[in-house]
Tab-separated table of C-alpha atoms in Angstrom:
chain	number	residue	atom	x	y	z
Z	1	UNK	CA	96.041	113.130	142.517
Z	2	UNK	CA	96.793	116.267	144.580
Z	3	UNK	CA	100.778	115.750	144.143
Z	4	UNK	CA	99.725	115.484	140.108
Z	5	UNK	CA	98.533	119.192	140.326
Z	6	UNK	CA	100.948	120.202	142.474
Z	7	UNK	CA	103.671	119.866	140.165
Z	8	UNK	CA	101.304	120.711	137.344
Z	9	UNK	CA	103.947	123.494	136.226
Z	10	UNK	CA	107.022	121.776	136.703
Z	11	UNK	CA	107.944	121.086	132.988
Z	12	UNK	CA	106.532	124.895	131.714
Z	13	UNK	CA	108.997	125.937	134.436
Z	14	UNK	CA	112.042	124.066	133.619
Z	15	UNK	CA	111.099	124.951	129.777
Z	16	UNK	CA	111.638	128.326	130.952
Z	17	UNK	CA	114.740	128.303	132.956
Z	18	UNK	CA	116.571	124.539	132.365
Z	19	UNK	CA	119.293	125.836	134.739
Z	20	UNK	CA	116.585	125.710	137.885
Z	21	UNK	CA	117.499	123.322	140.834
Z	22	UNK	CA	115.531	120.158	140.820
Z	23	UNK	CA	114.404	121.115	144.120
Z	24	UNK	CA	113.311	124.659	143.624
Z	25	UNK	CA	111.002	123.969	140.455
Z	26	UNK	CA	109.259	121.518	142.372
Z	27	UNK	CA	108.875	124.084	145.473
Z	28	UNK	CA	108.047	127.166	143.245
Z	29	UNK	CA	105.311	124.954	141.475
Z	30	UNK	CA	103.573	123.928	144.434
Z	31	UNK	CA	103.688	127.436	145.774
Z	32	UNK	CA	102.361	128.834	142.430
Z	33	UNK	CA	99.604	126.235	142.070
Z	34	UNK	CA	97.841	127.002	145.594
Z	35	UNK	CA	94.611	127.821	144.843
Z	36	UNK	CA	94.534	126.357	141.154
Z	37	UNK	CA	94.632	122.710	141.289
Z	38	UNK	CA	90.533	122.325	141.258
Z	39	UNK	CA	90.614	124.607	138.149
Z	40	UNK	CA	92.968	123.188	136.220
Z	41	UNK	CA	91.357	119.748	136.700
Z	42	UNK	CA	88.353	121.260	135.345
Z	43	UNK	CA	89.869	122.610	132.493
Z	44	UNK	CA	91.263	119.004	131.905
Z	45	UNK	CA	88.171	117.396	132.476
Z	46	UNK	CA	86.575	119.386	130.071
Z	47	UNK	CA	88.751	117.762	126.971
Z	48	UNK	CA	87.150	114.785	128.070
Z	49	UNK	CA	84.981	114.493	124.860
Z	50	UNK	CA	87.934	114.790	122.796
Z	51	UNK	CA	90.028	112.417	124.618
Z	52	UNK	CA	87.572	109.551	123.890
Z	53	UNK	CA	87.064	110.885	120.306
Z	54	UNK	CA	91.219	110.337	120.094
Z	55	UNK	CA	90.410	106.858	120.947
Z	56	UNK	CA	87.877	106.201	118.313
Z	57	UNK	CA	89.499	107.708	115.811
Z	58	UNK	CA	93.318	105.971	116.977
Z	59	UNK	CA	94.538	109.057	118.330
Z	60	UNK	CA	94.116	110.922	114.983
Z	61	UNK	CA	92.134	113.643	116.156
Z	62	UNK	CA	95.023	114.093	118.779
Z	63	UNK	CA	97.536	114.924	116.378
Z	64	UNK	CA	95.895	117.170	114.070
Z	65	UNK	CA	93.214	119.146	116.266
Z	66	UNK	CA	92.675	118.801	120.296
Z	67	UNK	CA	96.758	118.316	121.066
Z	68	UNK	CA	97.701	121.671	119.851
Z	69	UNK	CA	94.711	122.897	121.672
Z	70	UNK	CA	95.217	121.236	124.476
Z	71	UNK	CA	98.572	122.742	124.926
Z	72	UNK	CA	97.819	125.883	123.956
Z	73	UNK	CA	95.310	126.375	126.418
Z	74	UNK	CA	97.179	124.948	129.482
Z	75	UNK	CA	100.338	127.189	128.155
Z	76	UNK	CA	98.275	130.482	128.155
Z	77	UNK	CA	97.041	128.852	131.705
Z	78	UNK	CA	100.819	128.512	132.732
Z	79	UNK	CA	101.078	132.400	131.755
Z	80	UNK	CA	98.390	133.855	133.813
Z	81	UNK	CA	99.567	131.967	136.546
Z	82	UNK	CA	102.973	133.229	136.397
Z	83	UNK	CA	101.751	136.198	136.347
Z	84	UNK	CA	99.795	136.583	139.335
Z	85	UNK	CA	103.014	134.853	140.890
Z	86	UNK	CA	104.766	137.742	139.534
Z	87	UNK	CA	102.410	140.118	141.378
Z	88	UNK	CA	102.812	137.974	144.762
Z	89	UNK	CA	106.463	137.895	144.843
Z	90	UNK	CA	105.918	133.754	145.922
Z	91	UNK	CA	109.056	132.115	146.801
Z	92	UNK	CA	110.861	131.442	143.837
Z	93	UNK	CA	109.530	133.249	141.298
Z	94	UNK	CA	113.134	134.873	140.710
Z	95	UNK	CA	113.890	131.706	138.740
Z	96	UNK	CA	111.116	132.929	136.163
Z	97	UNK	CA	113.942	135.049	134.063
Z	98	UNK	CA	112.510	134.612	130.276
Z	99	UNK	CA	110.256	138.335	130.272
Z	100	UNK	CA	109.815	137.337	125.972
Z	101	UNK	CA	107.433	135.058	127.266
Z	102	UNK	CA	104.139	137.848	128.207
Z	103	UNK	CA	105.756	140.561	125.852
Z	104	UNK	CA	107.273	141.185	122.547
Z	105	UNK	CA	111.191	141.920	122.564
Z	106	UNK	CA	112.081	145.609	121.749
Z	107	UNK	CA	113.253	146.042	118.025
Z	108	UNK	CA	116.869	146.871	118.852
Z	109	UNK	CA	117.160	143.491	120.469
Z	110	UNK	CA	115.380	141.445	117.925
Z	111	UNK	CA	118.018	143.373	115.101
Z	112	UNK	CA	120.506	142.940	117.051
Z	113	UNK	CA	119.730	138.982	117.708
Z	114	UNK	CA	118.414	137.865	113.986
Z	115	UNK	CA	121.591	140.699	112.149
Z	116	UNK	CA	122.586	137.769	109.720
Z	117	UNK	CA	118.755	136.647	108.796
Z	118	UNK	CA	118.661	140.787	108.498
Z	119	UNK	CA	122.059	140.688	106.164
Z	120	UNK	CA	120.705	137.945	103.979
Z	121	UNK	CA	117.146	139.830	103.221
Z	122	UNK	CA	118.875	142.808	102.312
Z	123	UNK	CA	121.315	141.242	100.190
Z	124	UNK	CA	118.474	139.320	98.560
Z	125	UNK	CA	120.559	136.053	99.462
Z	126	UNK	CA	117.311	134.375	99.765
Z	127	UNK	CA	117.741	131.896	96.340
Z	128	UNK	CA	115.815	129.201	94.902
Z	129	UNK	CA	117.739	126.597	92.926
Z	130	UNK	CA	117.065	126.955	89.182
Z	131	UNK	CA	115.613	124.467	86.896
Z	132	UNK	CA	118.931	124.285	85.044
Z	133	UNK	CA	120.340	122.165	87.879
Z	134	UNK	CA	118.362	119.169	87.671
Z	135	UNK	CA	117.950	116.235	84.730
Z	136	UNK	CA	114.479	118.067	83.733
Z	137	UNK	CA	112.091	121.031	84.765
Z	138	UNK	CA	108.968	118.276	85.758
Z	139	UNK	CA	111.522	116.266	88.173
Z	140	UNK	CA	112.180	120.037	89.444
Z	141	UNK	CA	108.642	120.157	89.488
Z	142	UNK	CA	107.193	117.568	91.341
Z	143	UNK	CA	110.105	117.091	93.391
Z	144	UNK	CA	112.173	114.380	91.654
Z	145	UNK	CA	115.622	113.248	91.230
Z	146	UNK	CA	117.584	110.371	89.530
Z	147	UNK	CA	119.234	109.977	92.565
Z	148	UNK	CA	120.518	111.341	95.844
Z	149	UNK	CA	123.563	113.244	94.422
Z	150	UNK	CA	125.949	115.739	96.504
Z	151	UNK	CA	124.246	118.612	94.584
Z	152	UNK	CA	120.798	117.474	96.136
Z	153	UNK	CA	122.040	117.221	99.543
Z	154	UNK	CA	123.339	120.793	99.231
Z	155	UNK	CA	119.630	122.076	97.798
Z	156	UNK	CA	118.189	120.152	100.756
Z	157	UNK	CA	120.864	122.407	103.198
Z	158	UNK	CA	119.661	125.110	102.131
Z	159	UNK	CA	115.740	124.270	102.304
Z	160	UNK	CA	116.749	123.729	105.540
Z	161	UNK	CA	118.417	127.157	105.844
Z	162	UNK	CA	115.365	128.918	104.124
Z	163	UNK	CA	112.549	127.577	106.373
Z	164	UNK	CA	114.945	128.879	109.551
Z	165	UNK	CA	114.882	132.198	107.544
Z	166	UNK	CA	111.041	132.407	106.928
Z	167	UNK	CA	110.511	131.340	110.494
Z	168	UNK	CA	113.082	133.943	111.796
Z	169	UNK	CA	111.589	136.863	109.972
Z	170	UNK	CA	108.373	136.479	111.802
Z	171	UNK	CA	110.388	136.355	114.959
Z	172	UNK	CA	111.930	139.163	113.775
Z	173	UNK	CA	108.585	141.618	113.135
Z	174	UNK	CA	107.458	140.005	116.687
Z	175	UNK	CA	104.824	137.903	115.264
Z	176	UNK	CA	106.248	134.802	116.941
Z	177	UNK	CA	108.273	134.059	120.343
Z	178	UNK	CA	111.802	134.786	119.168
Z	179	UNK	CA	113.672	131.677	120.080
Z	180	UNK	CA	116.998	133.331	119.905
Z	181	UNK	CA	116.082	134.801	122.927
Z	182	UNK	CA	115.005	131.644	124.814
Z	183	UNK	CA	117.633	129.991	127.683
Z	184	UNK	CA	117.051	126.924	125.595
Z	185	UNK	CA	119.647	126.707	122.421
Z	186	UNK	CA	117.594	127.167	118.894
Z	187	UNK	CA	119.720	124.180	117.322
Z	188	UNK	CA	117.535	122.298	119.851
Z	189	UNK	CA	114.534	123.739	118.456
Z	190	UNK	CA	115.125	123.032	115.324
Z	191	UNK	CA	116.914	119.687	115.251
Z	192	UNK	CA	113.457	117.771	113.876
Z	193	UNK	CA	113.827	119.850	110.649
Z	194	UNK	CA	116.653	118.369	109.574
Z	195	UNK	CA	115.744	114.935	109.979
Z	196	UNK	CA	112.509	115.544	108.547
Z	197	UNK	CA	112.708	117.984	105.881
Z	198	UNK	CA	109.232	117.639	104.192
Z	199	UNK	CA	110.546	119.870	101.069
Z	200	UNK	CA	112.941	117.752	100.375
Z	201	UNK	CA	112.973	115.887	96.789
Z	202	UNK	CA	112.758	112.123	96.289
Z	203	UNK	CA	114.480	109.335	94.415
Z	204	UNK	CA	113.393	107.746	92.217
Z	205	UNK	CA	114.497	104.087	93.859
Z	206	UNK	CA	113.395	105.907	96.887
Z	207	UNK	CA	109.816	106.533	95.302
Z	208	UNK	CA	109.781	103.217	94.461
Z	209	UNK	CA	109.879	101.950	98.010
Z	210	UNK	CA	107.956	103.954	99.137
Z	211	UNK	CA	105.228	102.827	96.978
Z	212	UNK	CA	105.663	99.360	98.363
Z	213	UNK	CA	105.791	100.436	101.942
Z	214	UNK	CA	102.570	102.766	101.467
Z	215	UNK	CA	101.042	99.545	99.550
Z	216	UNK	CA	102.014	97.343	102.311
Z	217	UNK	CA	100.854	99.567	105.415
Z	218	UNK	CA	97.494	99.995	103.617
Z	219	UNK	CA	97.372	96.630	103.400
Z	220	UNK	CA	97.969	95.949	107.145
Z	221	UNK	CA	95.527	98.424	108.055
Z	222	UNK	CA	92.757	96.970	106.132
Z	223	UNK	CA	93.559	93.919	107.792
Z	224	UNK	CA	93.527	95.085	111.320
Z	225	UNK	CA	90.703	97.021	110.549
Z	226	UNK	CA	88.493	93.820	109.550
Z	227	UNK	CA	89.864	92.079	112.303
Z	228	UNK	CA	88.308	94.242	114.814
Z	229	UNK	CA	85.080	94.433	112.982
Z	230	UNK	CA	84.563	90.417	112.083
Z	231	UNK	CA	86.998	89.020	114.338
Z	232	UNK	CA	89.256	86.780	111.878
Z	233	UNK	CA	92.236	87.425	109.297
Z	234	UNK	CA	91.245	88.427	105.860
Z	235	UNK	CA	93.767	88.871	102.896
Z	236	UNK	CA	92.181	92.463	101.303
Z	237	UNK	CA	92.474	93.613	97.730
Z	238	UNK	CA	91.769	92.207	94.757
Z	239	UNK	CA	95.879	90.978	94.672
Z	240	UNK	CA	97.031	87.987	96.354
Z	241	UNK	CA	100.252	89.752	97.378
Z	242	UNK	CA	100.384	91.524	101.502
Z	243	UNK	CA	99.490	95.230	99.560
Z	244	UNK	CA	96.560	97.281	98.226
Z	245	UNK	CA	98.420	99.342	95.010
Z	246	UNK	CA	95.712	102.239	95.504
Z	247	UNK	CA	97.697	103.132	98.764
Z	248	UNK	CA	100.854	102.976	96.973
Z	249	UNK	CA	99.783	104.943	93.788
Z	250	UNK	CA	97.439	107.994	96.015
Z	251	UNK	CA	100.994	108.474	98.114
Z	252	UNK	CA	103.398	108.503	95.297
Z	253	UNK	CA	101.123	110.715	93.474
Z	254	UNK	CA	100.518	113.519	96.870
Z	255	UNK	CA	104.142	113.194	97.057
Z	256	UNK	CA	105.167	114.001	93.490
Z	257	UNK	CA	101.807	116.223	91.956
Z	258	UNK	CA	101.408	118.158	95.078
Z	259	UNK	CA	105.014	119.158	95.467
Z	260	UNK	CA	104.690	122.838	95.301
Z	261	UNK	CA	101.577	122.654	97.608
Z	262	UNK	CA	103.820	121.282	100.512
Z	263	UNK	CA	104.516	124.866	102.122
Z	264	UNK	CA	100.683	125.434	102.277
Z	265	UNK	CA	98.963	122.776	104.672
Z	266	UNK	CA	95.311	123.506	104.224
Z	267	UNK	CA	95.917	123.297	100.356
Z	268	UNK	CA	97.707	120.334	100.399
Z	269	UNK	CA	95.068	118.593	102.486
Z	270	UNK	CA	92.269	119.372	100.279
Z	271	UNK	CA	94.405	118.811	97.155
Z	272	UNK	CA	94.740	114.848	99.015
Z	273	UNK	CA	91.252	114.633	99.423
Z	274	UNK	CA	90.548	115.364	95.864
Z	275	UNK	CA	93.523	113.019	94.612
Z	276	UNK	CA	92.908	109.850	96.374
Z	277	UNK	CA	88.829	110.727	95.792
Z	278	UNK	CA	89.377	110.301	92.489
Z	279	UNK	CA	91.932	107.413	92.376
Z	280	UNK	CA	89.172	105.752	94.500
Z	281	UNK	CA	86.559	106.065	92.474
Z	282	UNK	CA	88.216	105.488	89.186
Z	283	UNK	CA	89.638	102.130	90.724
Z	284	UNK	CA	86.131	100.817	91.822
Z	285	UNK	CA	84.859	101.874	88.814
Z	286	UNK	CA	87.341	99.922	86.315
Z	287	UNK	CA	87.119	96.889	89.050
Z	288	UNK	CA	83.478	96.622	88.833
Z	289	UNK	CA	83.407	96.699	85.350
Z	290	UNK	CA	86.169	94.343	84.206
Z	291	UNK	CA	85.490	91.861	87.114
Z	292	UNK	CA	81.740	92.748	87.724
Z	293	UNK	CA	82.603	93.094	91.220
Z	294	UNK	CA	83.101	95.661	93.917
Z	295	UNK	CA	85.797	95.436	96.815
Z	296	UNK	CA	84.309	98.026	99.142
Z	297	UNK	CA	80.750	99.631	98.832
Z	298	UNK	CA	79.686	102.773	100.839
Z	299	UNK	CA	75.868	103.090	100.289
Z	300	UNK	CA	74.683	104.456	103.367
Z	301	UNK	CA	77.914	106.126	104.346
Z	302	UNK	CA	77.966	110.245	105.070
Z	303	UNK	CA	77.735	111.746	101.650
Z	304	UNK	CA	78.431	109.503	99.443
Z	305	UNK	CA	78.752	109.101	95.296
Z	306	UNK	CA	77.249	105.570	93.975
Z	307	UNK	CA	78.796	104.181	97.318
Z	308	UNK	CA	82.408	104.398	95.765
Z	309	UNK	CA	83.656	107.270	97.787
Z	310	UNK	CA	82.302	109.302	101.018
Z	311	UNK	CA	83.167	111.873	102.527
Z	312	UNK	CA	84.321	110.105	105.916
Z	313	UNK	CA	86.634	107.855	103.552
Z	314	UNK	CA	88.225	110.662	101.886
Z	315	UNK	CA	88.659	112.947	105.019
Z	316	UNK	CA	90.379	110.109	106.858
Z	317	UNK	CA	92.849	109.386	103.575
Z	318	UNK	CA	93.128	113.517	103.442
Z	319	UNK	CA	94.748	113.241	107.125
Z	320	UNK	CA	96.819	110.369	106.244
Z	321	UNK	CA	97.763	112.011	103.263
Z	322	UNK	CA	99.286	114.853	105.487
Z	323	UNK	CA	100.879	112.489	108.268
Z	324	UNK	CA	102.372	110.995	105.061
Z	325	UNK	CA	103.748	113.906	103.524
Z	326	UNK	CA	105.171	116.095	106.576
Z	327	UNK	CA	106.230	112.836	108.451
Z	328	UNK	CA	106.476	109.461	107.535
Z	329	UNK	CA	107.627	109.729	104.019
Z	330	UNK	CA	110.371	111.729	105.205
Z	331	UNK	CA	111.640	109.310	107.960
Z	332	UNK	CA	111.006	106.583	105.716
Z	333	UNK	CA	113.567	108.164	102.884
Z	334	UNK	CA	116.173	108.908	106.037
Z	335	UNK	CA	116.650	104.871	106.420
Z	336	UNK	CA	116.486	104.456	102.411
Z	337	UNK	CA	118.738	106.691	101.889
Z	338	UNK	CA	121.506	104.611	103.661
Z	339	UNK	CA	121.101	101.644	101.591
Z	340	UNK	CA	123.874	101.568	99.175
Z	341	UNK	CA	122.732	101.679	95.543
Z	342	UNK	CA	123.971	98.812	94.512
Z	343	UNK	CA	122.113	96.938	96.806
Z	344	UNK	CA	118.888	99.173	96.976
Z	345	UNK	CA	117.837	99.147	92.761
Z	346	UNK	CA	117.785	95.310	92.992
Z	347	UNK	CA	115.350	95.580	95.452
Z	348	UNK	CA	113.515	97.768	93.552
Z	349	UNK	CA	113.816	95.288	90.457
Z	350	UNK	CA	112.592	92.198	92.600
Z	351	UNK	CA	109.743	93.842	93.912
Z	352	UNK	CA	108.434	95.524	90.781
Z	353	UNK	CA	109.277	91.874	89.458
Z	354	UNK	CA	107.000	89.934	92.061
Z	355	UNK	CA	104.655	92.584	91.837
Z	356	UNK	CA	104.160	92.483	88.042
Z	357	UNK	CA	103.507	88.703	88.105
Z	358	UNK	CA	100.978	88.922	91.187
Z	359	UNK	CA	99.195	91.768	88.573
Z	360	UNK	CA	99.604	89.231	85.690
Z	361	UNK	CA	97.866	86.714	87.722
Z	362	UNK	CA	94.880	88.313	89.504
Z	363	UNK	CA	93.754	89.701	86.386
Z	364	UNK	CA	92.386	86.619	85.254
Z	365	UNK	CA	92.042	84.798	89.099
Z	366	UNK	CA	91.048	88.100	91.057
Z	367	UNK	CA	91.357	88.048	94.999
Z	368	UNK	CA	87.398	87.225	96.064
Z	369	UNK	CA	85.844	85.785	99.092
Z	370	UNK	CA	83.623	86.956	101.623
Z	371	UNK	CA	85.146	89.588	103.983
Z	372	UNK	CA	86.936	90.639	100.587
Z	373	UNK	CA	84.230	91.381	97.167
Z	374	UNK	CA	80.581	92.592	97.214
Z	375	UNK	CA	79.305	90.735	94.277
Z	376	UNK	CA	77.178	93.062	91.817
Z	377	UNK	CA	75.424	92.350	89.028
Z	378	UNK	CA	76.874	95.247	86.134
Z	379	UNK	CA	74.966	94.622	83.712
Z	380	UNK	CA	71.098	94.886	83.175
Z	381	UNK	CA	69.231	92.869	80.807
């Protein structure tokens, strides 16, 4: 446990200075943590709450609140240390070389560094691809296309280009740490943008598949979900097929209606909360009344409206709305994308096929059971 803190700072200094000896990060770490070990374990036992809470919730809280924290508290920890270090003259502290760290860069550097993001703001270079170069303005819109063409893999380049603009000019008025300054390369830095790409626009084959795999992994979580609670494998929705379409439709929806929202988090999470809210309760609604039957029931639940929606419901499909959006949408359209066409629409067709026939069916023969339907009686006499 005392070796643990010892080396506490290892990885803040190699993030530093990468070219530092194995040896000598390990040396200047245990010199710089004398004294501190007892108080950073303090600090870390004090995120003890939250580490449980990422448990309960299956590490969701994690992502989207006390990880960032987290790290942004031992960080600004790491800094004060190195300071004091700084002040000591320890062994090793020479190694500490990047200054941008505890202080903004002068001007004349930063101009010097970002000249070409400089060039391309006062050229006005910064463009936005018209309307004019897709099928139609609402697939420009919400962020559709026919298909993957070479056109829309050079918009996508320079999405890509623009967010490393917007990001640079902060770096550039010393609102952020400029990372052309940092002994790590910035291509590094920015590598995950490129394979994600959250602004980028969707087939519609892609769309498609994604509806399926949304459908599917709601499905599966329902599932798991039940089995933890009752202990035994129940087939959810009122489908017979492995998906729940209300996962399916809410994703394609935040994916397509929300598309100019994607640059503003906080919007775009509220905008999700409001979307599926409303897909939720106009699906248990129509269910209940065509089938006299409800699939889930919430009376009881946090704020809820004639036990069709709460708020706990929607704030958890809110968060999963964003981890769709900015992440697994994105990766999942990477692998779609390299399924030829000719093989990928009649996978589309089959699906929608099966799919269409599993509607047909439960129409008439819905899926019920216990574990799955709350019977209700609709209608008063």
């Amino acid at each position: 446990i005392i070796k643990r803190y010892s080396y506490y700072l290892v990885p803040y200094i190699v993030a530093e200075n990468p070219s530092i000896p194995t040896l000598e990060a390990i040396t200047l770490s245990r010199n710089m943590m004398n004294g501190y070990k007892f108080k950073i374990f303090t600090i870390e036992l004090s995120y003890l709450g939250w580490e449980i809470l990422g448990i309960i919730t299956f590490g969701l809280t994690r992502i989207f609140y006390s990880n960032p924290y987290k790290m942004a508290t031992f960080c600004e920890c790491y800094k004060n240390i190195r300071k004091i270090a700084k002040q000591k003259k320890i062994e090793g502290v020479e190694y500490l070389t990047d200054e941008f760290l505890v202080k903004k860069a002068p001007k004349k550097i930063l101009r010097d560094e970002y000249s070409d993001v400089l060039e391309t703001l006062n050229n006005q270079k910064k463009t936005k691809m018209s309307n004019q170069d897709f099928k139609t303005k609402t697939m420009s819109l919400l962020g559709i296309t026919l298909y993957n063409s070479k056109k829309e893999q050079e918009f996508e380049k320079e999405l890509v280009r623009l967010a490393k603009i917007d990001n640079s000019q902060k770096a550039l008025r010393g609102e952020v740490y400029p990372t052309r300054l940092s002994p790590i390369p910035e291509k590094k830095k920015y590598s995950h943008i490129e394979t994600i790409n959250y602004l980028r626009h969707y087939s519609i084959p892609s769309l498609v598949i994604l509806f399926f795999s949304f459908a599917f992994i709601g499905w599966l979580w329902e599932v798991i979900i039940h089995i933890i609670i009752d202990g035994r494998i129940v087939n959810r929705g009122a489908l017979h097929g492995p998906w729940l379409p209300i996962y399916g439709y809410g994703s394609i929806l935040i994916l397509t209606l929300l598309y100019q929202m994607r640059k503003k988090p906080l919007l775009e999470l509220l905008s999700i909360m409001v979307i599926c809210g409303t897909i939720e309760y106009i699906t248990s609604y129509f269910l209940e009344i065509t089938n006299g039957t409800r699939w889930w029931d919430y009376s009881g639940y946090f704020l809820n409206i004639n036990g069709r929606i709460c708020a706990e419901g929607l704030l958890v499909f809110g968060l999963g709305g964003i981890l769709i959006v900015y992440v697994i949408a994105p990766l999942i359209d990477n692998h779609i994308r390299k399924i030829k066409p000719k093989i990928l629409i009649p996978i589309c067709l089959l699906l929608i096929l099966v799919f269409t026939i599993d509607q047909i069916y439960s129409f008439p023969h819905p899926n019920t059971g216990k574990g799955i339907t709350i019977p209700q009686k609709i209608i008063k006499k």
